[in-house]
Amino acid sequence: MKLKYEGYFEIPRDRSTVFHFLTDPKRFAKAFPGFKNVEVTGINEFKVDLTINIGPLRGDAVVVGKFIEAREPSYAKVTGRGKGAGSTLDFMLLFTIDEINTGSKVSWVFEGTVGGLAASIGGRVLDSIARNLINDIISNLRRDLLSQ
């Protein structure tokens, strides 16, 4: 099942601060609900351990990602794969950071393909769960960036 979401948020921080935060797995990964651990596994590569508690899906999960493109301080693209609770997620996330009068505007696009048990939940339910999860991550990112 394919998913695509996009949006933006504004933050009273300069582009460089936002860029370095969003491209540092040890900082941004803590915004994920269920975060347990993050490990930098290579140049631009990382692994995040999570506990999933999404509807009927519960258990441990691992997300492996790689920054495949980055243009400081305005753009980055990440691809990766998540596995856990009998489900998979192949994803691409890109973000652009624009300077605005009050700081920075972060525009983002998430595209993913869900497989396994998560795909069997059904489109409307999965969409609702995914939107809530993304909203939580964005709120957590804003909170963590504001503390910088």
mmCIF file of N, CA and C in Angstrom:
data_model
loop_
_atom_site.group_PDB
_atom_site.id
_atom_site.type_symbol
_atom_site.label_atom_id
_atom_site.label_comp_id
_atom_site.label_asym_id
_atom_site.label_seq_id
_atom_site.Cartn_x
_atom_site.Cartn_y
_atom_site.Cartn_z
ATOM 1 N N MET A 1 0.836 -1.167 0.000
ATOM 2 C CA MET A 1 0.000 0.000 0.000
ATOM 3 C C MET A 1 0.889 1.242 0.000
ATOM 4 N N LYS A 2 0.609 2.159 -0.889
ATOM 5 C CA LYS A 2 1.417 3.377 -1.017
ATOM 6 C C LYS A 2 0.845 4.505 -0.161
ATOM 7 N N LEU A 3 1.751 5.287 0.417
ATOM 8 C CA LEU A 3 1.389 6.444 1.232
ATOM 9 C C LEU A 3 2.155 7.658 0.731
ATOM 10 N N LYS A 4 1.526 8.826 0.792
ATOM 11 C CA LYS A 4 2.238 10.064 0.489
ATOM 12 C C LYS A 4 1.626 11.177 1.333
ATOM 13 N N TYR A 5 2.500 11.897 2.018
ATOM 14 C CA TYR A 5 2.089 13.020 2.851
ATOM 15 C C TYR A 5 3.081 14.153 2.635
ATOM 16 N N GLU A 6 2.586 15.358 2.755
ATOM 17 C CA GLU A 6 3.479 16.505 2.669
ATOM 18 C C GLU A 6 2.923 17.630 3.520
ATOM 19 N N GLY A 7 3.804 18.523 3.893
ATOM 20 C CA GLY A 7 3.388 19.645 4.714
ATOM 21 C C GLY A 7 4.566 20.554 4.990
ATOM 22 N N TYR A 8 4.379 21.429 5.939
ATOM 23 C CA TYR A 8 5.458 22.331 6.329
ATOM 24 C C TYR A 8 5.219 22.798 7.753
ATOM 25 N N PHE A 9 6.276 23.303 8.350
ATOM 26 C CA PHE A 9 6.157 23.978 9.631
ATOM 27 C C PHE A 9 7.176 25.106 9.666
ATOM 28 N N GLU A 10 6.863 26.097 10.461
ATOM 29 C CA GLU A 10 7.758 27.241 10.626
ATOM 30 C C GLU A 10 8.360 27.178 12.018
ATOM 31 N N ILE A 11 9.616 27.621 12.097
ATOM 32 C CA ILE A 11 10.342 27.529 13.355
ATOM 33 C C ILE A 11 11.248 28.761 13.496
ATOM 34 N N PRO A 12 11.285 29.373 14.674
ATOM 35 C CA PRO A 12 12.126 30.560 14.845
ATOM 36 C C PRO A 12 13.603 30.202 15.077
ATOM 37 N N ARG A 13 14.174 29.526 14.105
ATOM 38 C CA ARG A 13 15.587 29.153 14.115
ATOM 39 C C ARG A 13 16.143 29.379 12.713
ATOM 40 N N ASP A 14 17.443 29.686 12.618
ATOM 41 C CA ASP A 14 18.042 29.916 11.309
ATOM 42 C C ASP A 14 18.182 28.595 10.538
ATOM 43 N N ARG A 15 18.323 28.715 9.217
ATOM 44 C CA ARG A 15 18.371 27.526 8.355
ATOM 45 C C ARG A 15 19.507 26.585 8.715
ATOM 46 N N SER A 16 20.657 27.111 9.041
ATOM 47 C CA SER A 16 21.795 26.259 9.366
ATOM 48 C C SER A 16 21.510 25.391 10.591
ATOM 49 N N THR A 17 20.940 25.999 11.634
ATOM 50 C CA THR A 17 20.591 25.244 12.851
ATOM 51 C C THR A 17 19.594 24.139 12.526
ATOM 52 N N VAL A 18 18.568 24.469 11.738
ATOM 53 C CA VAL A 18 17.533 23.495 11.373
ATOM 54 C C VAL A 18 18.149 22.378 10.530
ATOM 55 N N PHE A 19 18.946 22.736 9.546
ATOM 56 C CA PHE A 19 19.568 21.743 8.671
ATOM 57 C C PHE A 19 20.427 20.769 9.478
ATOM 58 N N HIS A 20 21.281 21.295 10.350
ATOM 59 C CA HIS A 20 22.170 20.423 11.126
ATOM 60 C C HIS A 20 21.380 19.528 12.084
ATOM 61 N N PHE A 21 20.288 20.026 12.612
ATOM 62 C CA PHE A 21 19.434 19.202 13.473
ATOM 63 C C PHE A 21 18.805 18.068 12.665
ATOM 64 N N LEU A 22 18.205 18.405 11.510
ATOM 65 C CA LEU A 22 17.473 17.413 10.721
ATOM 66 C C LEU A 22 18.378 16.408 10.016
ATOM 67 N N THR A 23 19.665 16.697 9.908
ATOM 68 C CA THR A 23 20.588 15.750 9.271
ATOM 69 C C THR A 23 21.470 15.029 10.288
ATOM 70 N N ASP A 24 21.147 15.163 11.553
ATOM 71 C CA ASP A 24 21.892 14.488 12.623
ATOM 72 C C ASP A 24 20.987 13.426 13.252
ATOM 73 N N PRO A 25 21.170 12.155 12.874
ATOM 74 C CA PRO A 25 20.291 11.095 13.396
ATOM 75 C C PRO A 25 20.232 11.063 14.922
ATOM 76 N N LYS A 26 21.326 11.369 15.587
ATOM 77 C CA LYS A 26 21.338 11.311 17.053
ATOM 78 C C LYS A 26 20.420 12.372 17.662
ATOM 79 N N ARG A 27 20.061 13.385 16.882
ATOM 80 C CA ARG A 27 19.172 14.428 17.384
ATOM 81 C C ARG A 27 17.741 14.227 16.895
ATOM 82 N N PHE A 28 17.545 14.009 15.580
ATOM 83 C CA PHE A 28 16.171 13.949 15.081
ATOM 84 C C PHE A 28 15.453 12.657 15.434
ATOM 85 N N ALA A 29 16.184 11.558 15.605
ATOM 86 C CA ALA A 29 15.532 10.263 15.853
ATOM 87 C C ALA A 29 14.744 10.247 17.157
ATOM 88 N N LYS A 30 15.133 11.078 18.094
ATOM 89 C CA LYS A 30 14.431 11.122 19.380
ATOM 90 C C LYS A 30 13.009 11.650 19.249
ATOM 91 N N ALA A 31 12.680 12.239 18.102
ATOM 92 C CA ALA A 31 11.327 12.745 17.863
ATOM 93 C C ALA A 31 10.351 11.630 17.491
ATOM 94 N N PHE A 32 10.855 10.442 17.176
ATOM 95 C CA PHE A 32 9.983 9.336 16.783
ATOM 96 C C PHE A 32 9.293 8.749 18.005
ATOM 97 N N PRO A 33 7.969 8.613 17.969
ATOM 98 C CA PRO A 33 7.289 7.919 19.072
ATOM 99 C C PRO A 33 7.843 6.502 19.217
ATOM 100 N N GLY A 34 8.074 6.082 20.441
ATOM 101 C CA GLY A 34 8.619 4.754 20.695
ATOM 102 C C GLY A 34 10.122 4.661 20.551
ATOM 103 N N PHE A 35 10.804 5.803 20.428
ATOM 104 C CA PHE A 35 12.257 5.812 20.272
ATOM 105 C C PHE A 35 12.932 5.060 21.410
ATOM 106 N N LYS A 36 13.889 4.183 21.047
ATOM 107 C CA LYS A 36 14.700 3.487 22.038
ATOM 108 C C LYS A 36 16.179 3.790 21.879
ATOM 109 N N ASN A 37 16.672 3.752 20.640
ATOM 110 C CA ASN A 37 18.104 3.924 20.426
ATOM 111 C C ASN A 37 18.358 4.334 18.978
ATOM 112 N N VAL A 38 19.473 5.038 18.768
ATOM 113 C CA VAL A 38 19.916 5.365 17.414
ATOM 114 C C VAL A 38 21.409 5.086 17.325
ATOM 115 N N GLU A 39 21.819 4.599 16.170
ATOM 116 C CA GLU A 39 23.221 4.299 15.930
ATOM 117 C C GLU A 39 23.603 4.807 14.540
ATOM 118 N N VAL A 40 24.683 5.560 14.453
ATOM 119 C CA VAL A 40 25.228 5.964 13.159
ATOM 120 C C VAL A 40 26.059 4.782 12.679
ATOM 121 N N THR A 41 25.687 4.219 11.526
ATOM 122 C CA THR A 41 26.308 2.976 11.061
ATOM 123 C C THR A 41 27.320 3.185 9.941
ATOM 124 N N GLY A 42 27.400 4.392 9.415
ATOM 125 C CA GLY A 42 28.337 4.696 8.336
ATOM 126 C C GLY A 42 28.176 6.144 7.936
ATOM 127 N N ILE A 43 28.884 6.533 6.901
ATOM 128 C CA ILE A 43 28.763 7.903 6.422
ATOM 129 C C ILE A 43 27.346 8.107 5.899
ATOM 130 N N ASN A 44 26.622 9.025 6.525
ATOM 131 C CA ASN A 44 25.240 9.358 6.147
ATOM 132 C C ASN A 44 24.257 8.212 6.372
ATOM 133 N N GLU A 45 24.613 7.192 7.139
ATOM 134 C CA GLU A 45 23.741 6.039 7.382
ATOM 135 C C GLU A 45 23.459 5.899 8.871
ATOM 136 N N PHE A 46 22.242 5.406 9.179
ATOM 137 C CA PHE A 46 21.849 5.272 10.569
ATOM 138 C C PHE A 46 20.844 4.140 10.742
ATOM 139 N N LYS A 47 20.710 3.721 12.001
ATOM 140 C CA LYS A 47 19.737 2.691 12.386
ATOM 141 C C LYS A 47 19.033 3.180 13.649
ATOM 142 N N VAL A 48 17.705 3.115 13.628
ATOM 143 C CA VAL A 48 16.906 3.547 14.774
ATOM 144 C C VAL A 48 16.104 2.352 15.284
ATOM 145 N N ASP A 49 16.190 2.089 16.597
ATOM 146 C CA ASP A 49 15.387 1.052 17.244
ATOM 147 C C ASP A 49 14.183 1.726 17.888
ATOM 148 N N LEU A 50 13.005 1.159 17.652
ATOM 149 C CA LEU A 50 11.753 1.717 18.145
ATOM 150 C C LEU A 50 10.887 0.640 18.762
ATOM 151 N N THR A 51 9.945 1.061 19.566
ATOM 152 C CA THR A 51 8.851 0.204 20.000
ATOM 153 C C THR A 51 7.606 0.705 19.290
ATOM 154 N N ILE A 52 6.956 -0.189 18.575
ATOM 155 C CA ILE A 52 5.749 0.180 17.826
ATOM 156 C C ILE A 52 4.526 -0.100 18.701
ATOM 157 N N ASN A 53 3.639 0.869 18.729
ATOM 158 C CA ASN A 53 2.354 0.719 19.411
ATOM 159 C C ASN A 53 1.334 1.490 18.588
ATOM 160 N N ILE A 54 1.044 0.952 17.401
ATOM 161 C CA ILE A 54 0.188 1.618 16.433
ATOM 162 C C ILE A 54 -1.022 0.733 16.157
ATOM 163 N N GLY A 55 -2.152 1.117 16.725
ATOM 164 C CA GLY A 55 -3.348 0.293 16.539
ATOM 165 C C GLY A 55 -3.071 -1.121 16.999
ATOM 166 N N PRO A 56 -3.337 -2.107 16.130
ATOM 167 C CA PRO A 56 -3.112 -3.504 16.508
ATOM 168 C C PRO A 56 -1.653 -3.941 16.381
ATOM 169 N N LEU A 57 -0.794 -3.078 15.844
ATOM 170 C CA LEU A 57 0.610 -3.437 15.641
ATOM 171 C C LEU A 57 1.423 -3.048 16.866
ATOM 172 N N ARG A 58 2.040 -4.045 17.489
ATOM 173 C CA ARG A 58 2.831 -3.803 18.685
ATOM 174 C C ARG A 58 4.089 -4.659 18.628
ATOM 175 N N GLY A 59 5.187 -4.057 19.080
ATOM 176 C CA GLY A 59 6.437 -4.801 19.115
ATOM 177 C C GLY A 59 7.619 -3.918 18.765
ATOM 178 N N ASP A 60 8.764 -4.547 18.620
ATOM 179 C CA ASP A 60 9.983 -3.818 18.298
ATOM 180 C C ASP A 60 10.108 -3.649 16.790
ATOM 181 N N ALA A 61 10.772 -2.556 16.403
ATOM 182 C CA ALA A 61 11.007 -2.285 14.983
ATOM 183 C C ALA A 61 12.391 -1.669 14.819
ATOM 184 N N VAL A 62 12.934 -1.814 13.623
ATOM 185 C CA VAL A 62 14.217 -1.219 13.268
ATOM 186 C C VAL A 62 14.024 -0.462 11.962
ATOM 187 N N VAL A 63 14.502 0.780 11.951
ATOM 188 C CA VAL A 63 14.485 1.594 10.742
ATOM 189 C C VAL A 63 15.936 1.864 10.352
ATOM 190 N N VAL A 64 16.278 1.538 9.114
ATOM 191 C CA VAL A 64 17.609 1.792 8.576
ATOM 192 C C VAL A 64 17.448 2.853 7.498
ATOM 193 N N GLY A 65 18.228 3.925 7.609
ATOM 194 C CA GLY A 65 18.108 5.014 6.653
ATOM 195 C C GLY A 65 19.446 5.515 6.172
ATOM 196 N N LYS A 66 19.395 6.271 5.066
ATOM 197 C CA LYS A 66 20.603 6.847 4.496
ATOM 198 C C LYS A 66 20.256 8.185 3.852
ATOM 199 N N PHE A 67 21.048 9.194 4.178
ATOM 200 C CA PHE A 67 20.929 10.477 3.506
ATOM 201 C C PHE A 67 21.578 10.324 2.138
ATOM 202 N N ILE A 68 20.776 10.363 1.078
ATOM 203 C CA ILE A 68 21.327 10.148 -0.262
ATOM 204 C C ILE A 68 21.647 11.460 -0.968
ATOM 205 N N GLU A 69 21.165 12.560 -0.421
ATOM 206 C CA GLU A 69 21.459 13.860 -0.994
ATOM 207 C C GLU A 69 21.308 14.913 0.091
ATOM 208 N N ALA A 70 22.211 15.866 0.123
ATOM 209 C CA ALA A 70 22.113 16.972 1.077
ATOM 210 C C ALA A 70 22.812 18.191 0.490
ATOM 211 N N ARG A 71 22.111 19.310 0.546
ATOM 212 C CA ARG A 71 22.672 20.595 0.118
ATOM 213 C C ARG A 71 22.473 21.580 1.263
ATOM 214 N N GLU A 72 23.529 21.779 2.027
ATOM 215 C CA GLU A 72 23.456 22.660 3.184
ATOM 216 C C GLU A 72 23.293 24.110 2.723
ATOM 217 N N PRO A 73 22.427 24.900 3.323
ATOM 218 C CA PRO A 73 21.552 24.597 4.464
ATOM 219 C C PRO A 73 20.098 24.403 4.057
ATOM 220 N N SER A 74 19.837 23.947 2.809
ATOM 221 C CA SER A 74 18.469 24.066 2.311
ATOM 222 C C SER A 74 17.748 22.783 1.928
ATOM 223 N N TYR A 75 18.424 21.644 1.831
ATOM 224 C CA TYR A 75 17.756 20.472 1.250
ATOM 225 C C TYR A 75 18.429 19.187 1.711
ATOM 226 N N ALA A 76 17.617 18.163 1.965
ATOM 227 C CA ALA A 76 18.149 16.820 2.217
ATOM 228 C C ALA A 76 17.105 15.787 1.825
ATOM 229 N N LYS A 77 17.597 14.628 1.428
ATOM 230 C CA LYS A 77 16.732 13.515 1.031
ATOM 231 C C LYS A 77 17.242 12.249 1.700
ATOM 232 N N VAL A 78 16.324 11.513 2.294
ATOM 233 C CA VAL A 78 16.633 10.286 3.029
ATOM 234 C C VAL A 78 15.808 9.151 2.434
ATOM 235 N N THR A 79 16.422 7.989 2.271
ATOM 236 C CA THR A 79 15.673 6.794 1.907
ATOM 237 C C THR A 79 15.942 5.727 2.969
ATOM 238 N N GLY A 80 15.031 4.772 3.067
ATOM 239 C CA GLY A 80 15.267 3.728 4.049
ATOM 240 C C GLY A 80 14.190 2.663 4.065
ATOM 241 N N ARG A 81 14.337 1.793 5.056
ATOM 242 C CA ARG A 81 13.413 0.667 5.223
ATOM 243 C C ARG A 81 13.219 0.417 6.706
ATOM 244 N N GLY A 82 11.973 0.222 7.077
ATOM 245 C CA GLY A 82 11.641 -0.149 8.438
ATOM 246 C C GLY A 82 11.038 -1.540 8.467
ATOM 247 N N LYS A 83 11.339 -2.299 9.537
ATOM 248 C CA LYS A 83 10.790 -3.649 9.704
ATOM 249 C C LYS A 83 10.408 -3.836 11.157
ATOM 250 N N GLY A 84 9.244 -4.432 11.378
ATOM 251 C CA GLY A 84 8.833 -4.757 12.734
ATOM 252 C C GLY A 84 7.360 -5.069 12.807
ATOM 253 N N ALA A 85 6.981 -5.810 13.822
ATOM 254 C CA ALA A 85 5.582 -6.184 14.064
ATOM 255 C C ALA A 85 4.949 -6.789 12.809
ATOM 256 N N GLY A 86 5.716 -7.598 12.087
ATOM 257 C CA GLY A 86 5.193 -8.272 10.907
ATOM 258 C C GLY A 86 4.935 -7.355 9.728
ATOM 259 N N SER A 87 5.534 -6.174 9.741
ATOM 260 C CA SER A 87 5.281 -5.180 8.702
ATOM 261 C C SER A 87 6.589 -4.613 8.168
ATOM 262 N N THR A 88 6.493 -4.000 6.983
ATOM 263 C CA THR A 88 7.641 -3.321 6.394
ATOM 264 C C THR A 88 7.216 -1.941 5.904
ATOM 265 N N LEU A 89 8.191 -1.052 5.804
ATOM 266 C CA LEU A 89 7.966 0.274 5.254
ATOM 267 C C LEU A 89 9.211 0.685 4.479
ATOM 268 N N ASP A 90 9.076 0.852 3.176
ATOM 269 C CA ASP A 90 10.133 1.440 2.364
ATOM 270 C C ASP A 90 9.753 2.895 2.181
ATOM 271 N N PHE A 91 10.704 3.816 2.405
ATOM 272 C CA PHE A 91 10.320 5.225 2.406
ATOM 273 C C PHE A 91 11.372 6.125 1.788
ATOM 274 N N MET A 92 10.886 7.312 1.434
ATOM 275 C CA MET A 92 11.712 8.425 0.988
ATOM 276 C C MET A 92 11.164 9.655 1.703
ATOM 277 N N LEU A 93 12.057 10.422 2.290
ATOM 278 C CA LEU A 93 11.686 11.664 2.954
ATOM 279 C C LEU A 93 12.598 12.757 2.434
ATOM 280 N N LEU A 94 11.996 13.854 1.988
ATOM 281 C CA LEU A 94 12.829 14.978 1.610
ATOM 282 C C LEU A 94 12.332 16.221 2.316
ATOM 283 N N PHE A 95 13.250 17.115 2.581
ATOM 284 C CA PHE A 95 12.849 18.385 3.164
ATOM 285 C C PHE A 95 13.654 19.515 2.557
ATOM 286 N N THR A 96 12.990 20.669 2.468
ATOM 287 C CA THR A 96 13.646 21.900 2.046
ATOM 288 C C THR A 96 13.457 22.917 3.156
ATOM 289 N N ILE A 97 14.460 23.734 3.328
ATOM 290 C CA ILE A 97 14.433 24.741 4.388
ATOM 291 C C ILE A 97 14.598 26.107 3.730
ATOM 292 N N ASP A 98 13.597 26.946 3.895
ATOM 293 C CA ASP A 98 13.632 28.297 3.351
ATOM 294 C C ASP A 98 13.720 29.303 4.481
ATOM 295 N N GLU A 99 14.446 30.373 4.221
ATOM 296 C CA GLU A 99 14.537 31.451 5.192
ATOM 297 C C GLU A 99 13.285 32.316 5.103
ATOM 298 N N ILE A 100 12.700 32.626 6.256
ATOM 299 C CA ILE A 100 11.562 33.536 6.330
ATOM 300 C C ILE A 100 11.870 34.584 7.402
ATOM 301 N N ASN A 101 11.042 35.614 7.472
ATOM 302 C CA ASN A 101 11.286 36.710 8.430
ATOM 303 C C ASN A 101 11.427 36.235 9.863
ATOM 304 N N THR A 102 10.671 35.206 10.231
ATOM 305 C CA THR A 102 10.653 34.749 11.625
ATOM 306 C C THR A 102 11.571 33.562 11.889
ATOM 307 N N GLY A 103 12.386 33.163 10.905
ATOM 308 C CA GLY A 103 13.283 32.026 11.095
ATOM 309 C C GLY A 103 13.357 31.179 9.850
ATOM 310 N N SER A 104 12.807 29.960 9.927
ATOM 311 C CA SER A 104 12.864 29.022 8.808
ATOM 312 C C SER A 104 11.516 28.359 8.577
ATOM 313 N N LYS A 105 11.264 28.059 7.313
ATOM 314 C CA LYS A 105 10.098 27.261 6.926
ATOM 315 C C LYS A 105 10.623 25.933 6.403
ATOM 316 N N VAL A 106 10.196 24.847 7.046
ATOM 317 C CA VAL A 106 10.611 23.502 6.647
ATOM 318 C C VAL A 106 9.452 22.847 5.898
ATOM 319 N N SER A 107 9.639 22.619 4.614
ATOM 320 C CA SER A 107 8.654 21.900 3.803
ATOM 321 C C SER A 107 9.142 20.465 3.662
ATOM 322 N N TRP A 108 8.227 19.505 3.786
ATOM 323 C CA TRP A 108 8.638 18.106 3.751
ATOM 324 C C TRP A 108 7.678 17.272 2.907
ATOM 325 N N VAL A 109 8.201 16.196 2.352
ATOM 326 C CA VAL A 109 7.415 15.221 1.598
ATOM 327 C C VAL A 109 7.859 13.839 2.061
ATOM 328 N N PHE A 110 6.882 13.006 2.404
ATOM 329 C CA PHE A 110 7.123 11.615 2.793
ATOM 330 C C PHE A 110 6.387 10.720 1.814
ATOM 331 N N GLU A 111 7.083 9.754 1.218
ATOM 332 C CA GLU A 111 6.458 8.739 0.369
ATOM 333 C C GLU A 111 6.889 7.382 0.884
ATOM 334 N N GLY A 112 5.939 6.477 1.004
ATOM 335 C CA GLY A 112 6.275 5.164 1.514
ATOM 336 C C GLY A 112 5.416 4.072 0.922
ATOM 337 N N THR A 113 5.924 2.862 1.017
ATOM 338 C CA THR A 113 5.176 1.675 0.631
ATOM 339 C C THR A 113 5.165 0.745 1.828
ATOM 340 N N VAL A 114 3.965 0.440 2.297
ATOM 341 C CA VAL A 114 3.770 -0.399 3.480
ATOM 342 C C VAL A 114 3.443 -1.818 3.040
ATOM 343 N N GLY A 115 4.053 -2.807 3.706
ATOM 344 C CA GLY A 115 3.778 -4.203 3.417
ATOM 345 C C GLY A 115 3.517 -4.987 4.693
ATOM 346 N N GLY A 116 3.107 -6.215 4.533
ATOM 347 C CA GLY A 116 2.877 -7.087 5.681
ATOM 348 C C GLY A 116 1.578 -6.766 6.407
ATOM 349 N N LEU A 117 1.583 -6.998 7.725
ATOM 350 C CA LEU A 117 0.366 -6.814 8.521
ATOM 351 C C LEU A 117 -0.181 -5.392 8.455
ATOM 352 N N ALA A 118 0.704 -4.393 8.435
ATOM 353 C CA ALA A 118 0.245 -2.998 8.392
ATOM 354 C C ALA A 118 -0.586 -2.735 7.140
ATOM 355 N N ALA A 119 -0.213 -3.342 6.018
ATOM 356 C CA ALA A 119 -0.943 -3.139 4.769
ATOM 357 C C ALA A 119 -2.333 -3.762 4.832
ATOM 358 N N SER A 120 -2.509 -4.765 5.696
ATOM 359 C CA SER A 120 -3.805 -5.444 5.779
ATOM 360 C C SER A 120 -4.800 -4.711 6.682
ATOM 361 N N ILE A 121 -4.359 -3.645 7.343
ATOM 362 C CA ILE A 121 -5.251 -2.897 8.238
ATOM 363 C C ILE A 121 -6.381 -2.243 7.460
ATOM 364 N N GLY A 122 -6.086 -1.796 6.253
ATOM 365 C CA GLY A 122 -7.097 -1.111 5.455
ATOM 366 C C GLY A 122 -6.716 0.339 5.260
ATOM 367 N N GLY A 123 -7.022 0.855 4.094
ATOM 368 C CA GLY A 123 -6.590 2.180 3.687
ATOM 369 C C GLY A 123 -6.969 3.308 4.618
ATOM 370 N N ARG A 124 -8.242 3.401 4.976
ATOM 371 C CA ARG A 124 -8.679 4.533 5.808
ATOM 372 C C ARG A 124 -8.084 4.482 7.204
ATOM 373 N N VAL A 125 -8.053 3.307 7.781
ATOM 374 C CA VAL A 125 -7.515 3.166 9.134
ATOM 375 C C VAL A 125 -6.011 3.442 9.122
ATOM 376 N N LEU A 126 -5.309 2.857 8.153
ATOM 377 C CA LEU A 126 -3.868 3.067 8.056
ATOM 378 C C LEU A 126 -3.557 4.538 7.803
ATOM 379 N N ASP A 127 -4.341 5.188 6.947
ATOM 380 C CA ASP A 127 -4.130 6.604 6.666
ATOM 381 C C ASP A 127 -4.295 7.440 7.932
ATOM 382 N N SER A 128 -5.310 7.157 8.710
ATOM 383 C CA SER A 128 -5.555 7.889 9.953
ATOM 384 C C SER A 128 -4.404 7.684 10.945
ATOM 385 N N ILE A 129 -3.974 6.441 11.086
ATOM 386 C CA ILE A 129 -2.864 6.122 11.994
ATOM 387 C C ILE A 129 -1.597 6.826 11.529
ATOM 388 N N ALA A 130 -1.311 6.772 10.219
ATOM 389 C CA ALA A 130 -0.094 7.390 9.677
ATOM 390 C C ALA A 130 -0.123 8.902 9.863
ATOM 391 N N ARG A 131 -1.267 9.535 9.615
ATOM 392 C CA ARG A 131 -1.373 10.989 9.796
ATOM 393 C C ARG A 131 -1.124 11.383 11.264
ATOM 394 N N ASN A 132 -1.696 10.633 12.194
ATOM 395 C CA ASN A 132 -1.471 10.919 13.611
ATOM 396 C C ASN A 132 -0.002 10.746 13.987
ATOM 397 N N LEU A 133 0.622 9.709 13.469
ATOM 398 C CA LEU A 133 2.039 9.454 13.740
ATOM 399 C C LEU A 133 2.905 10.586 13.188
ATOM 400 N N ILE A 134 2.636 11.004 11.968
ATOM 401 C CA ILE A 134 3.402 12.095 11.360
ATOM 402 C C ILE A 134 3.199 13.389 12.142
ATOM 403 N N ASN A 135 1.971 13.684 12.537
ATOM 404 C CA ASN A 135 1.713 14.888 13.344
ATOM 405 C C ASN A 135 2.494 14.856 14.654
ATOM 406 N N ASP A 136 2.568 13.681 15.282
ATOM 407 C CA ASP A 136 3.343 13.543 16.522
ATOM 408 C C ASP A 136 4.829 13.801 16.264
ATOM 409 N N ILE A 137 5.352 13.257 15.181
ATOM 410 C CA ILE A 137 6.772 13.443 14.860
ATOM 411 C C ILE A 137 7.059 14.920 14.600
ATOM 412 N N ILE A 138 6.221 15.577 13.814
ATOM 413 C CA ILE A 138 6.432 17.002 13.512
ATOM 414 C C ILE A 138 6.370 17.830 14.792
ATOM 415 N N SER A 139 5.401 17.553 15.647
ATOM 416 C CA SER A 139 5.300 18.282 16.926
ATOM 417 C C SER A 139 6.554 18.073 17.769
ATOM 418 N N ASN A 140 7.041 16.836 17.809
ATOM 419 C CA ASN A 140 8.250 16.533 18.576
ATOM 420 C C ASN A 140 9.485 17.212 17.974
ATOM 421 N N LEU A 141 9.578 17.236 16.640
ATOM 422 C CA LEU A 141 10.696 17.914 15.987
ATOM 423 C C LEU A 141 10.693 19.402 16.325
ATOM 424 N N ARG A 142 9.523 20.028 16.242
ATOM 425 C CA ARG A 142 9.410 21.455 16.577
ATOM 426 C C ARG A 142 9.836 21.701 18.037
ATOM 427 N N ARG A 143 9.344 20.859 18.933
ATOM 428 C CA ARG A 143 9.687 20.995 20.344
ATOM 429 C C ARG A 143 11.189 20.885 20.550
ATOM 430 N N ASP A 144 11.794 19.874 19.932
ATOM 431 C CA ASP A 144 13.225 19.643 20.111
ATOM 432 C C ASP A 144 14.052 20.762 19.465
ATOM 433 N N LEU A 145 13.618 21.255 18.315
ATOM 434 C CA LEU A 145 14.314 22.360 17.673
ATOM 435 C C LEU A 145 14.215 23.636 18.495
ATOM 436 N N LEU A 146 13.078 23.864 19.121
ATOM 437 C CA LEU A 146 12.909 25.063 19.952
ATOM 438 C C LEU A 146 13.835 25.036 21.167
ATOM 439 N N SER A 147 14.246 23.852 21.597
ATOM 440 C CA SER A 147 15.139 23.745 22.734
ATOM 441 C C SER A 147 16.614 23.928 22.346
ATOM 442 N N GLN A 148 16.878 24.102 21.055
ATOM 443 C CA GLN A 148 18.265 24.280 20.570
ATOM 444 C C GLN A 148 18.755 25.686 20.852
#
